Short mmCIF file of C-alpha atoms in Angstrom, two decimals:
data_model
loop_
_atom_site.label_atom_id
_atom_site.label_comp_id
_atom_site.label_asym_id
_atom_site.label_seq_id
_atom_site.Cartn_x
_atom_site.Cartn_y
_atom_site.Cartn_z
CA MET T 1 80.48 80.39 107.06
CA SER T 2 83.41 80.77 109.42
CA SER T 3 83.28 83.39 112.16
CA GLU T 4 86.32 85.08 110.64
CA HIS T 5 84.46 85.87 107.42
CA MET T 6 81.90 88.64 106.97
CA GLN T 7 79.37 89.17 104.25
CA ILE T 8 79.38 92.39 102.28
CA GLY T 9 76.53 93.92 104.32
CA GLU T 10 78.49 93.69 107.56
CA VAL T 11 81.58 95.07 105.82
CA ALA T 12 79.54 97.96 104.47
CA ALA T 13 78.21 98.75 107.94
CA ARG T 14 81.68 98.58 109.50
CA THR T 15 83.38 100.70 106.85
CA GLU T 16 80.45 103.07 106.25
CA LEU T 17 80.79 102.37 102.52
CA SER T 18 77.86 101.44 100.32
CA LEU T 19 77.53 97.97 98.83
CA ARG T 20 77.86 99.59 95.42
CA THR T 21 81.12 101.30 96.40
CA ILE T 22 82.60 98.07 97.77
CA ARG T 23 81.62 96.25 94.59
CA HIS T 24 83.18 99.06 92.53
CA TYR T 25 86.44 98.70 94.45
CA GLU T 26 86.30 94.97 93.72
CA GLU T 27 85.72 95.62 90.00
CA THR T 28 88.73 97.94 89.91
CA GLY T 29 90.89 95.37 91.71
CA LEU T 30 91.50 97.42 94.85
CA VAL T 31 89.84 94.91 97.17
CA ILE T 32 89.13 91.30 96.34
CA PRO T 33 86.91 89.29 98.70
CA SER T 34 88.98 86.67 100.49
CA ALA T 35 86.43 83.95 99.81
CA ARG T 36 82.98 83.15 98.48
CA SER T 37 80.24 81.27 100.27
CA GLN T 38 78.74 78.13 98.80
CA GLY T 39 75.96 80.37 97.53
CA GLY T 40 78.47 82.69 95.83
CA PHE T 41 78.27 85.54 98.34
CA ARG T 42 81.37 87.64 98.84
CA LEU T 43 83.17 86.93 102.10
CA TYR T 44 85.63 89.35 103.67
CA THR T 45 88.19 89.16 106.47
CA GLU T 46 89.52 91.75 108.89
CA ALA T 47 92.40 92.34 106.47
CA ASP T 48 89.89 93.15 103.72
CA VAL T 49 88.12 95.59 106.04
CA ALA T 50 91.45 97.24 106.90
CA ARG T 51 92.19 97.60 103.17
CA LEU T 52 88.80 99.21 102.58
CA MET T 53 89.47 101.61 105.45
CA VAL T 54 92.71 102.73 103.79
CA ILE T 55 90.75 103.43 100.62
CA ARG T 56 87.99 105.21 102.55
CA ARG T 57 90.56 107.48 104.19
CA MET T 58 92.30 108.27 100.89
CA LYS T 59 89.12 109.13 98.97
CA PRO T 60 88.24 112.45 100.70
CA LEU T 61 91.83 113.57 100.25
CA GLY T 62 91.40 113.33 96.50
CA PHE T 63 93.66 110.36 95.81
CA THR T 64 92.84 108.60 92.55
CA LEU T 65 92.10 104.90 92.21
CA ASP T 66 95.53 104.44 90.61
CA GLU T 67 97.19 106.18 93.56
CA MET T 68 95.23 104.01 95.98
CA ARG T 69 96.33 100.93 94.06
CA ASP T 70 99.95 102.10 94.14
CA LEU T 71 99.92 102.61 97.91
CA LEU T 72 98.16 99.31 98.54
CA GLU T 73 100.65 97.46 96.35
CA ALA T 74 103.52 99.01 98.29
CA THR T 75 102.04 98.11 101.67
CA ASP T 76 101.14 94.61 100.47
CA ARG T 77 104.72 94.07 99.35
CA LEU T 78 106.13 95.36 102.63
CA ASP T 79 103.71 93.18 104.61
CA SER T 80 104.48 90.06 102.59
CA ALA T 81 106.30 87.20 104.27
CA ASP T 82 108.84 87.15 101.44
CA PRO T 83 112.16 88.79 102.30
CA LEU T 84 112.82 91.96 100.32
CA PRO T 85 116.12 93.14 98.92
CA SER T 86 117.20 96.25 100.81
CA GLU T 87 116.90 98.43 97.68
CA GLU T 88 113.29 97.36 97.12
CA HIS T 89 112.47 97.83 100.81
CA ALA T 90 113.90 101.35 100.70
CA GLU T 91 112.00 102.15 97.48
CA LEU T 92 108.71 100.96 98.97
CA LEU T 93 109.26 102.99 102.13
CA GLY T 94 110.04 106.01 99.97
CA ARG T 95 106.82 105.51 98.06
CA ILE T 96 104.83 105.36 101.30
CA ARG T 97 106.69 108.43 102.58
CA ARG T 98 105.59 110.36 99.47
CA PHE T 99 101.99 109.35 100.13
CA GLU T 100 102.30 110.48 103.73
CA GLU T 101 103.68 113.86 102.59
CA ALA T 102 100.90 114.22 100.01
CA ALA T 103 98.29 113.34 102.62
CA GLN T 104 99.73 115.92 105.05
CA GLN T 105 99.63 118.59 102.34
CA ARG T 106 96.06 117.73 101.40
CA VAL T 107 95.01 117.86 105.06
CA ALA T 108 96.60 121.32 105.35
CA ASP T 109 94.76 122.44 102.21
CA LEU T 110 91.48 121.16 103.63
CA ARG T 111 92.12 123.01 106.91
CA THR T 112 92.62 126.22 104.93
CA GLN T 113 89.38 125.61 103.03
CA LEU T 114 87.55 124.87 106.28
CA ALA T 115 88.88 128.07 107.90
CA ARG T 116 87.66 130.11 104.92
CA ALA T 117 84.26 128.42 105.03
CA GLU T 118 83.97 129.12 108.76
CA GLU T 119 84.91 132.79 108.21
CA PHE T 120 82.23 133.03 105.51
CA ALA T 121 79.58 131.42 107.73
CA ALA T 122 80.53 133.74 110.61
CA ALA T 123 80.29 136.79 108.33
CA LEU T 124 76.81 135.72 107.26
CA ALA T 125 75.77 135.11 110.86
CA GLU T 126 77.12 138.56 111.81
CA ARG T 127 75.16 140.15 108.99
CA LEU T 128 71.96 138.43 110.13
CA SER T 129 72.49 139.46 113.76
CA GLN T 130 72.65 143.15 112.77
CA GLY T 131 68.90 143.15 112.13
CA PRO T 132 67.06 145.04 109.39
CA ALA T 133 68.75 147.96 107.67
CA SER T 134 67.36 151.36 108.67
#
């Protein structure tokens, strides 16, 4: 095995994703191992790890597998060595811009939820610090 390839266990440790989750993303076509060992083990590269990290970051923001696939296809196309017509390049950048805007909105929504949860926890702590009712 070349030093540039990692087995799924190392990838799982680096991405903090379970083996099952990584295999699921493979089954859905989001991440395909770059190679297989002679024994048939999945082998991944740094680019595969980076792709999994994009997915890992999108998941808690509520993006669907189809949305993840759409973003990854856009970034793959932009990163390809093939020259792009200017219209396609602009469309792909627009698609990524929409994902960035959606991510920003979802982060703001999560901050609001977190603030409400913190207020609730503080109210409970305040109630407990008041001691027994007389």
